[in-house]
CSV table of C-alpha atoms and ligand atoms in Angstrom, one decimal:
chain,number,residue,atom,x,y,z
A,25,MET,CA,-182.6,-67.6,-49.6
A,26,PRO,CA,-180.2,-70.3,-48.6
A,27,GLU,CA,-177.1,-69.0,-47.0
A,28,LEU,CA,-174.1,-69.2,-49.3
A,29,GLN,CA,-171.5,-71.3,-47.6
A,30,THR,CA,-168.0,-71.5,-48.6
A,31,LYS,CA,-165.8,-73.9,-46.8
A,32,LYS,CA,-162.2,-73.2,-46.0
A,33,LYS,CA,-159.6,-75.1,-48.0
A,34,VAL,CA,-157.1,-77.6,-46.6
A,35,LEU,CA,-154.1,-78.9,-48.6
A,36,SER,CA,-151.8,-81.8,-48.0
A,37,LEU,CA,-149.3,-83.6,-50.2
A,38,ILE,CA,-147.5,-86.8,-49.2
A,39,GLN,CA,-144.2,-88.1,-50.5
A,40,PRO,CA,-144.5,-91.4,-52.4
A,41,THR,CA,-141.0,-92.5,-51.4
A,42,ALA,CA,-141.6,-93.2,-47.6
A,43,VAL,CA,-144.5,-95.2,-46.3
A,44,PRO,CA,-146.3,-93.5,-43.4
A,45,HIS,CA,-146.0,-95.0,-39.9
A,46,ILE,CA,-148.5,-95.6,-37.2
A,47,GLY,CA,-147.5,-92.2,-35.7
A,48,ASN,CA,-148.5,-90.4,-38.9
A,49,TYR,CA,-151.6,-92.5,-39.0
A,50,VAL,CA,-153.0,-91.7,-35.6
A,51,GLY,CA,-151.5,-88.2,-35.5
A,52,ALA,CA,-152.7,-87.1,-38.9
A,53,LEU,CA,-153.9,-89.5,-41.7
A,54,ARG,CA,-156.8,-91.2,-40.0
A,55,ASN,CA,-158.3,-87.8,-39.2
A,56,TRP,CA,-158.2,-86.5,-42.8
A,57,ALA,CA,-161.3,-88.3,-44.1
A,58,GLY,CA,-163.5,-86.6,-41.5
A,59,MET,CA,-162.2,-83.2,-42.4
A,60,ALA,CA,-164.3,-83.2,-45.6
A,61,ASP,CA,-167.3,-82.4,-43.4
A,62,ASP,CA,-165.8,-79.0,-42.5
A,63,TYR,CA,-163.3,-78.3,-45.3
A,64,ASP,CA,-162.8,-78.7,-49.0
A,65,CYS,CA,-159.6,-80.7,-49.1
A,66,VAL,CA,-156.9,-81.2,-51.7
A,67,TYR,CA,-154.7,-84.2,-51.3
A,68,GLY,CA,-151.8,-85.1,-53.6
A,69,VAL,CA,-148.9,-87.4,-54.1
A,70,ALA,CA,-145.8,-85.3,-54.2
A,71,ASP,CA,-144.0,-87.3,-56.9
A,72,LEU,CA,-142.1,-84.2,-58.3
A,73,HIS,CA,-140.6,-83.6,-54.8
A,74,ALA,CA,-139.4,-87.2,-54.8
A,75,LEU,CA,-137.1,-86.5,-57.7
A,76,THR,CA,-134.8,-84.5,-55.5
A,77,ILE,CA,-133.4,-87.8,-54.1
A,78,ARG,CA,-133.2,-89.5,-57.6
A,79,PRO,CA,-135.3,-92.6,-56.9
A,80,GLU,CA,-135.1,-95.6,-59.3
A,81,PRO,CA,-137.7,-95.0,-62.0
A,82,PRO,CA,-139.6,-98.3,-61.6
A,83,ALA,CA,-139.7,-97.8,-57.9
A,84,LEU,CA,-140.9,-94.3,-58.2
A,85,ARG,CA,-143.7,-95.4,-60.6
A,86,ARG,CA,-144.8,-98.2,-58.3
A,87,GLN,CA,-144.6,-96.0,-55.1
A,88,SER,CA,-146.5,-93.2,-56.7
A,89,LEU,CA,-149.4,-95.5,-57.7
A,90,GLU,CA,-149.3,-97.1,-54.2
A,91,ALA,CA,-149.3,-93.7,-52.5
A,92,PHE,CA,-152.3,-92.7,-54.6
A,93,ALA,CA,-154.1,-95.9,-53.6
A,94,MET,CA,-153.2,-95.1,-50.0
A,95,LEU,CA,-154.9,-91.7,-50.2
A,96,LEU,CA,-158.0,-93.3,-51.7
A,97,ALA,CA,-157.9,-96.1,-49.1
A,98,LEU,CA,-158.0,-93.5,-46.4
A,99,GLY,CA,-161.4,-92.5,-47.7
A,100,LEU,CA,-160.2,-89.1,-48.9
A,101,ARG,CA,-162.2,-89.2,-52.2
A,102,ARG,CA,-165.4,-87.7,-50.9
A,103,GLY,CA,-167.3,-84.5,-50.8
A,104,ASN,CA,-165.6,-81.7,-52.8
A,105,ASN,CA,-162.2,-83.2,-52.1
A,106,VAL,CA,-159.6,-83.5,-54.9
A,107,VAL,CA,-157.1,-86.3,-54.9
A,108,PHE,CA,-154.4,-86.3,-57.5
A,109,LEU,CA,-150.7,-86.8,-58.5
A,110,GLN,CA,-148.6,-83.6,-58.5
A,111,SER,CA,-146.9,-84.4,-61.9
A,112,HIS,CA,-150.3,-84.7,-63.6
A,113,VAL,CA,-150.8,-81.0,-63.0
A,114,PRO,CA,-148.1,-79.0,-64.9
A,115,GLU,CA,-149.3,-75.8,-63.1
A,116,HIS,CA,-147.1,-76.8,-60.1
A,117,CYS,CA,-144.0,-76.3,-62.1
A,118,GLN,CA,-145.3,-73.2,-63.8
A,119,LEU,CA,-146.0,-71.5,-60.5
A,120,ALA,CA,-142.9,-72.8,-58.9
A,121,TRP,CA,-140.8,-71.0,-61.5
A,122,LEU,CA,-142.6,-67.8,-61.0
A,123,LEU,CA,-142.2,-68.1,-57.2
A,124,ASN,CA,-138.5,-68.8,-57.6
A,125,CYS,CA,-138.2,-65.3,-59.0
A,126,TYR,CA,-139.9,-63.8,-55.9
A,127,THR,CA,-137.9,-65.8,-53.4
A,128,GLN,CA,-134.5,-64.4,-52.2
A,129,PHE,CA,-131.5,-66.6,-52.4
A,130,GLY,CA,-130.7,-65.6,-48.8
A,131,GLU,CA,-134.1,-66.7,-47.4
A,132,ALA,CA,-134.0,-70.0,-49.3
A,133,SER,CA,-130.4,-70.6,-47.9
A,134,ARG,CA,-131.7,-70.4,-44.4
A,135,MET,CA,-133.9,-73.5,-44.7
A,136,THR,CA,-132.6,-76.0,-42.2
A,137,GLN,CA,-134.0,-79.0,-44.2
A,138,PHE,CA,-131.8,-78.1,-47.1
A,139,LYS,CA,-128.8,-78.1,-44.9
A,140,ASP,CA,-129.8,-81.4,-43.3
A,141,LYS,CA,-130.6,-83.1,-46.6
A,142,SER,CA,-127.5,-81.8,-48.3
A,143,THR,CA,-125.5,-83.5,-45.6
A,144,GLN,CA,-127.6,-86.7,-45.9
A,145,HIS,CA,-127.3,-86.8,-49.7
A,146,ALA,CA,-123.8,-85.3,-50.0
A,147,ASP,CA,-123.3,-87.0,-53.4
A,148,ASN,CA,-126.3,-85.3,-54.9
A,149,VAL,CA,-126.8,-81.8,-53.7
A,150,ASN,CA,-129.0,-80.7,-56.6
A,151,VAL,CA,-130.7,-77.3,-57.2
A,152,GLY,CA,-134.1,-79.1,-56.8
A,153,LEU,CA,-133.2,-79.8,-53.2
A,154,PHE,CA,-132.5,-76.1,-52.8
A,155,THR,CA,-135.8,-74.9,-54.5
A,156,TYR,CA,-137.9,-77.6,-52.8
A,157,PRO,CA,-139.6,-75.0,-50.6
A,158,THR,CA,-140.7,-72.9,-53.6
A,159,LEU,CA,-142.3,-75.9,-55.3
A,160,MET,CA,-144.0,-76.6,-52.0
A,161,ALA,CA,-145.1,-73.0,-51.9
A,162,ALA,CA,-146.5,-73.5,-55.4
A,163,ASP,CA,-148.4,-76.6,-54.3
A,164,ILE,CA,-150.1,-74.7,-51.6
A,165,LEU,CA,-150.7,-71.3,-53.2
A,166,LEU,CA,-152.1,-72.9,-56.5
A,167,TYR,CA,-155.1,-74.1,-54.6
A,168,GLN,CA,-155.6,-71.0,-52.5
A,169,ALA,CA,-155.4,-73.2,-49.4
A,170,ASP,CA,-156.3,-71.7,-46.1
A,171,TYR,CA,-154.8,-74.4,-44.0
A,172,VAL,CA,-151.9,-76.9,-44.4
A,173,PRO,CA,-151.5,-79.7,-41.8
A,174,ILE,CA,-147.7,-80.0,-41.3
A,175,GLY,CA,-145.2,-81.6,-39.0
A,176,ALA,CA,-142.8,-79.5,-37.0
A,177,ASP,CA,-140.1,-79.9,-39.7
A,178,GLN,CA,-142.2,-78.2,-42.4
A,179,LYS,CA,-142.9,-75.1,-40.3
A,180,GLN,CA,-140.1,-73.2,-41.7
A,181,HIS,CA,-141.1,-74.0,-45.3
A,182,LEU,CA,-144.7,-72.9,-44.6
A,183,GLU,CA,-143.3,-69.7,-43.1
A,184,LEU,CA,-141.3,-69.1,-46.3
A,185,CYS,CA,-144.5,-69.8,-48.4
A,186,ARG,CA,-146.4,-67.2,-46.4
A,187,ASN,CA,-143.6,-64.6,-46.8
A,188,VAL,CA,-143.5,-65.1,-50.6
A,189,ALA,CA,-147.3,-65.0,-50.9
A,190,GLU,CA,-147.4,-61.8,-48.8
A,191,ARG,CA,-144.6,-60.3,-50.9
A,192,PHE,CA,-146.4,-61.1,-54.1
A,193,ASN,CA,-149.7,-59.8,-52.9
A,194,GLY,CA,-148.0,-56.6,-51.7
A,195,LEU,CA,-146.4,-56.0,-55.1
A,196,TYR,CA,-149.4,-56.9,-57.3
A,197,GLY,CA,-152.5,-56.9,-55.2
A,198,GLN,CA,-154.4,-59.8,-53.7
A,199,THR,CA,-153.5,-62.9,-55.6
A,200,PHE,CA,-152.8,-65.7,-53.1
A,201,VAL,CA,-154.5,-66.8,-50.0
A,202,VAL,CA,-151.8,-66.7,-47.3
A,203,PRO,CA,-152.0,-70.2,-45.7
A,204,GLU,CA,-151.8,-71.1,-42.0
A,205,PRO,CA,-150.7,-74.3,-40.4
A,206,TYR,CA,-153.6,-76.6,-39.6
A,207,ILE,CA,-153.7,-77.5,-36.0
A,208,GLY,CA,-156.0,-80.5,-35.6
A,209,LYS,CA,-157.3,-81.8,-32.4
A,210,ILE,CA,-154.3,-82.7,-30.3
A,211,GLY,CA,-153.3,-86.2,-31.6
A,212,SER,CA,-151.0,-88.5,-29.9
A,213,ARG,CA,-147.3,-88.2,-30.4
A,214,VAL,CA,-145.9,-91.6,-31.0
A,215,MET,CA,-142.2,-92.3,-30.2
A,216,SER,CA,-139.7,-94.7,-31.8
A,217,LEU,CA,-140.1,-98.3,-30.5
A,218,GLN,CA,-136.3,-98.5,-30.3
A,219,GLU,CA,-135.5,-95.1,-28.9
A,220,PRO,CA,-138.6,-94.0,-27.1
A,221,THR,CA,-137.3,-90.5,-26.3
A,222,LYS,CA,-137.2,-89.7,-30.1
A,223,LYS,CA,-140.4,-89.4,-32.1
A,224,MET,CA,-141.3,-92.2,-34.6
A,225,SER,CA,-140.1,-91.0,-37.9
A,226,LYS,CA,-140.2,-92.1,-41.6
A,227,SER,CA,-136.6,-91.1,-42.0
A,228,ASP,CA,-135.4,-93.3,-39.0
A,229,PRO,CA,-132.7,-95.5,-40.5
A,230,ASN,CA,-133.6,-98.3,-38.0
A,231,PRO,CA,-136.6,-100.1,-39.5
A,232,LYS,CA,-137.5,-101.6,-36.1
A,233,GLY,CA,-138.2,-98.2,-34.7
A,234,ALA,CA,-141.4,-97.6,-36.7
A,235,ILE,CA,-144.5,-99.6,-37.6
A,236,SER,CA,-145.4,-98.9,-41.2
A,237,ILE,CA,-149.1,-98.7,-42.0
A,238,LEU,CA,-148.5,-101.4,-44.5
A,239,ASP,CA,-146.7,-103.8,-42.2
A,240,THR,CA,-148.2,-107.3,-42.0
A,241,PRO,CA,-149.6,-108.6,-38.7
A,242,ALA,CA,-146.5,-110.7,-38.2
A,243,GLU,CA,-144.2,-107.7,-38.8
A,244,ILE,CA,-146.3,-105.6,-36.4
A,245,LEU,CA,-146.1,-108.3,-33.7
A,246,LYS,CA,-142.3,-108.7,-34.1
A,247,LYS,CA,-141.7,-104.9,-33.9
A,248,CYS,CA,-143.9,-104.6,-30.8
A,249,ARG,CA,-142.3,-107.5,-29.1
A,250,SER,CA,-138.8,-106.0,-29.7
A,251,ALA,CA,-139.9,-102.6,-28.4
A,252,VAL,CA,-137.5,-101.1,-25.8
A,253,THR,CA,-139.1,-101.1,-22.3
A,254,ASP,CA,-137.8,-101.1,-18.7
A,255,SER,CA,-137.1,-103.7,-16.0
A,256,GLU,CA,-140.0,-102.8,-13.7
A,257,ALA,CA,-142.4,-105.2,-15.3
A,258,CYS,CA,-145.4,-103.0,-14.4
A,259,VAL,CA,-147.7,-101.5,-17.1
A,260,ARG,CA,-148.1,-97.9,-15.8
A,261,HIS,CA,-147.7,-94.5,-17.2
A,262,ALA,CA,-144.9,-92.7,-15.3
A,263,ASP,CA,-141.8,-90.5,-15.7
A,264,GLY,CA,-138.8,-92.4,-16.9
A,265,LYS,CA,-140.8,-95.3,-18.4
A,266,ASP,CA,-140.6,-93.9,-21.9
A,267,GLY,CA,-140.9,-97.2,-23.7
A,268,ILE,CA,-144.0,-98.3,-21.8
A,269,ASN,CA,-145.5,-94.8,-22.0
A,270,ASN,CA,-145.2,-95.0,-25.7
A,271,LEU,CA,-146.7,-98.4,-26.0
A,272,MET,CA,-149.6,-97.2,-23.8
A,273,THR,CA,-150.0,-94.2,-26.1
A,274,ILE,CA,-150.2,-96.5,-29.1
A,275,TYR,CA,-152.6,-98.8,-27.4
A,276,ALA,CA,-154.8,-95.9,-26.2
A,277,ALA,CA,-154.8,-94.4,-29.7
A,278,CYS,CA,-155.9,-97.7,-31.3
A,279,THR,CA,-158.5,-98.7,-28.7
A,280,GLY,CA,-159.8,-95.4,-27.3
A,281,LYS,CA,-159.0,-96.5,-23.8
A,282,ALA,CA,-157.6,-94.1,-21.1
A,283,PHE,CA,-154.3,-94.8,-19.4
A,284,GLY,CA,-156.0,-95.6,-16.1
A,285,GLU,CA,-158.1,-98.3,-17.8
A,286,ILE,CA,-155.0,-99.8,-19.5
A,287,GLU,CA,-153.2,-99.9,-16.2
A,288,GLN,CA,-156.1,-101.9,-14.7
A,289,GLU,CA,-156.4,-104.2,-17.7
A,290,PHE,CA,-152.7,-105.2,-17.4
A,291,ALA,CA,-152.4,-105.2,-13.6
A,292,GLY,CA,-150.3,-108.2,-12.6
A,293,LYS,CA,-149.5,-109.1,-16.2
A,294,GLY,CA,-146.1,-109.0,-17.8
A,295,TYR,CA,-144.8,-106.9,-20.6
A,296,GLY,CA,-145.1,-109.8,-23.0
A,297,ASP,CA,-148.9,-109.9,-22.7
A,298,PHE,CA,-149.0,-106.2,-23.0
A,299,LYS,CA,-146.9,-106.1,-26.1
A,300,ASN,CA,-149.0,-108.8,-27.7
A,301,ALA,CA,-152.1,-106.7,-27.0
A,302,VAL,CA,-150.6,-103.6,-28.4
A,303,ALA,CA,-149.7,-105.5,-31.6
A,304,GLU,CA,-153.2,-106.9,-31.9
A,305,ALA,CA,-154.7,-103.4,-31.4
A,306,VAL,CA,-152.5,-101.9,-34.1
A,307,VAL,CA,-153.4,-104.8,-36.5
A,308,GLU,CA,-157.1,-104.2,-35.9
A,309,GLU,CA,-156.8,-100.5,-36.2
A,310,LEU,CA,-155.1,-100.8,-39.6
A,311,ARG,CA,-157.1,-103.7,-40.9
A,312,PRO,CA,-159.9,-101.8,-42.7
A,313,PHE,CA,-157.4,-99.4,-44.3
A,314,GLN,CA,-155.1,-102.3,-45.4
A,315,GLU,CA,-158.0,-104.3,-46.9
A,316,GLU,CA,-159.2,-101.3,-48.8
A,317,TYR,CA,-155.7,-100.5,-50.0
A,318,ARG,CA,-155.2,-104.0,-51.3
A,319,ARG,CA,-158.6,-104.0,-53.0
A,320,LEU,CA,-157.8,-100.8,-54.8
A,321,LEU,CA,-154.3,-101.9,-55.9
A,322,SER,CA,-155.9,-104.9,-57.6
A,323,ASP,CA,-158.2,-102.6,-59.5
A,324,LYS,CA,-155.8,-100.7,-61.7
A,325,ALA,CA,-158.5,-99.5,-64.1
A,326,TYR,CA,-160.2,-97.7,-61.3
A,327,LEU,CA,-157.0,-96.1,-60.1
A,328,ILE,CA,-156.2,-94.8,-63.5
A,329,GLN,CA,-159.7,-93.3,-63.9
A,330,ALA,CA,-159.5,-91.8,-60.4
A,331,ALA,CA,-156.1,-90.3,-61.1
A,332,ALA,CA,-157.4,-88.7,-64.4
A,333,GLU,CA,-160.5,-87.3,-62.6
A,334,GLY,CA,-158.3,-86.0,-59.8
A,335,ALA,CA,-155.9,-84.3,-62.3
A,336,ASP,CA,-158.8,-82.7,-64.2
A,337,ALA,CA,-160.3,-81.3,-61.0
A,338,ALA,CA,-157.0,-80.1,-59.7
A,339,ARG,CA,-156.0,-78.5,-63.0
A,340,ARG,CA,-159.3,-76.5,-63.1
A,341,LEU,CA,-158.3,-74.9,-59.8
A,342,ALA,CA,-154.6,-74.6,-60.5
A,343,ALA,CA,-155.0,-73.0,-63.9
A,344,LYS,CA,-157.0,-70.2,-62.5
A,345,THR,CA,-154.3,-69.2,-60.1
A,346,VAL,CA,-151.5,-69.5,-62.6
A,347,GLY,CA,-153.5,-67.4,-65.1
A,348,LYS,CA,-154.0,-64.7,-62.5
A,349,ALA,CA,-150.4,-64.7,-61.3
A,350,TYR,CA,-149.0,-64.6,-64.9
A,351,ARG,CA,-151.2,-61.7,-65.8
A,352,LYS,CA,-150.2,-59.8,-62.7
A,353,VAL,CA,-146.5,-60.0,-63.4
A,354,GLY,CA,-147.0,-58.8,-66.9
A,355,LEU,CA,-146.7,-62.0,-69.0
A,356,TRP,CA,-148.6,-61.3,-72.2
A,357,ASP,CA,-151.1,-64.1,-72.9
A,358,GLY,CA,-151.0,-63.5,-76.6
A,359,ARG,CA,-154.7,-62.9,-76.9
A,360,ARG,CA,-155.3,-59.2,-76.3
B,411,LIG,P1,-139.9,-87.3,-41.7
B,411,LIG,O1,-139.0,-88.1,-40.8
B,411,LIG,O2,-139.6,-87.5,-43.2
B,411,LIG,O3,-140.0,-85.9,-41.3
B,411,LIG,P2,-142.3,-87.9,-40.3
B,411,LIG,O4,-142.5,-89.2,-39.8
B,411,LIG,O5,-141.8,-86.8,-39.3
B,411,LIG,O6,-141.3,-88.0,-41.5
B,411,LIG,P3,-144.0,-86.0,-41.6
B,411,LIG,O7,-144.2,-86.2,-43.0
B,411,LIG,O8,-143.0,-84.9,-41.1
B,411,LIG,O9,-143.6,-87.4,-40.9
B,411,LIG,O10,-145.4,-85.6,-40.9
B,411,LIG,C1,-146.6,-86.0,-41.5
B,411,LIG,C2,-147.7,-85.8,-40.4
B,411,LIG,O11,-147.6,-86.8,-39.4
B,411,LIG,C3,-147.7,-84.5,-39.7
B,411,LIG,O12,-149.0,-84.1,-39.5
B,411,LIG,C4,-147.0,-84.8,-38.3
B,411,LIG,O13,-147.5,-84.0,-37.3
B,411,LIG,C5,-147.5,-86.2,-38.1
B,411,LIG,N1,-146.5,-87.0,-37.4
B,411,LIG,C6,-145.2,-87.2,-37.7
B,411,LIG,N2,-144.6,-88.0,-36.9
B,411,LIG,C7,-145.5,-88.3,-35.9
B,411,LIG,C8,-145.5,-89.1,-34.7
B,411,LIG,N3,-144.3,-89.7,-34.3
B,411,LIG,N4,-146.6,-89.1,-33.9
B,411,LIG,C9,-147.7,-88.5,-34.3
B,411,LIG,N5,-147.8,-87.8,-35.4
B,411,LIG,C10,-146.7,-87.7,-36.2
B,412,LIG,MG1,-141.3,-84.9,-39.9
């Protein structure tokens, strides 16, 4: 008898309103396709979450399609993976409402991201911003995900999700898998090109600090050339050389070279040469992804079909969980 194998499930949703940067790429995105060997993965575009900052409708539509194409260009549509848009699966809203009723106002009020975002968007502190973590909990619990790859800033939200899931399971019996953070192999941590003591971030207001994964070769070169360095003019990894350390990290992540090798390669050369080489390495690293992304965007019929298939597959999984949770809390299904 063949052994029955069930893979653990990984879930990750990306926001359509901010394009990922090279840090996201080497730290997370480029590793996702390979994960299909070991896990069943669910990837989505979190377009409902994007509404909390009231994007312009045409921009949101375009960015959602682009983010979906990005997920496909990363090679994520393989194995048993599901790739979809959140708004195509109404179960996200259904479960989010239910979870709202099992989340205490006090615990939601402790979320630091709500406090940060309500300061950032002081003119639009909407309830969606406040209940963002319960929608995120629904995203995760709907698919019975075992693992969620998250950045440090989502830790608190995942903790809330775990608490709510445990509370619900405690009240009604096993309903949701309680998810854990996914700790991948230690990826490189890329810092801002302009302030190399701070990590590269999508929400950095200075566009020169981050290389977007959709930047053109000319933009990449320009950003690398204007990266902050030091006055020593020696490519070596050392304390106090944050800018050069960071460029070396990026170069290493894109070429697979060790720091020692890089130091030898650039011995006696200036920062100008090094920066050009970093830019070229980034361009080459991103080239296959960018080519596939552009190819997909020019094939809208394919994207439409892939989105429909993704939504069907996602709904099959999500509807099961919502049905179960609805029954447990005593909602009458009108059939029996
Ligand atoms: P934001 O500023 O909106 O928080 P972010 O750039 O921090 O955006 P996240 O969406 O928080 O990106 O993180 C997405 C994934 O990318 C996570 O897995 C996180 O660990 C990884 N990541 C984020 N920033 C970096 C970075 N600078 N270097 C390496 N990995 C990163
Ligand atoms: Mg972050």
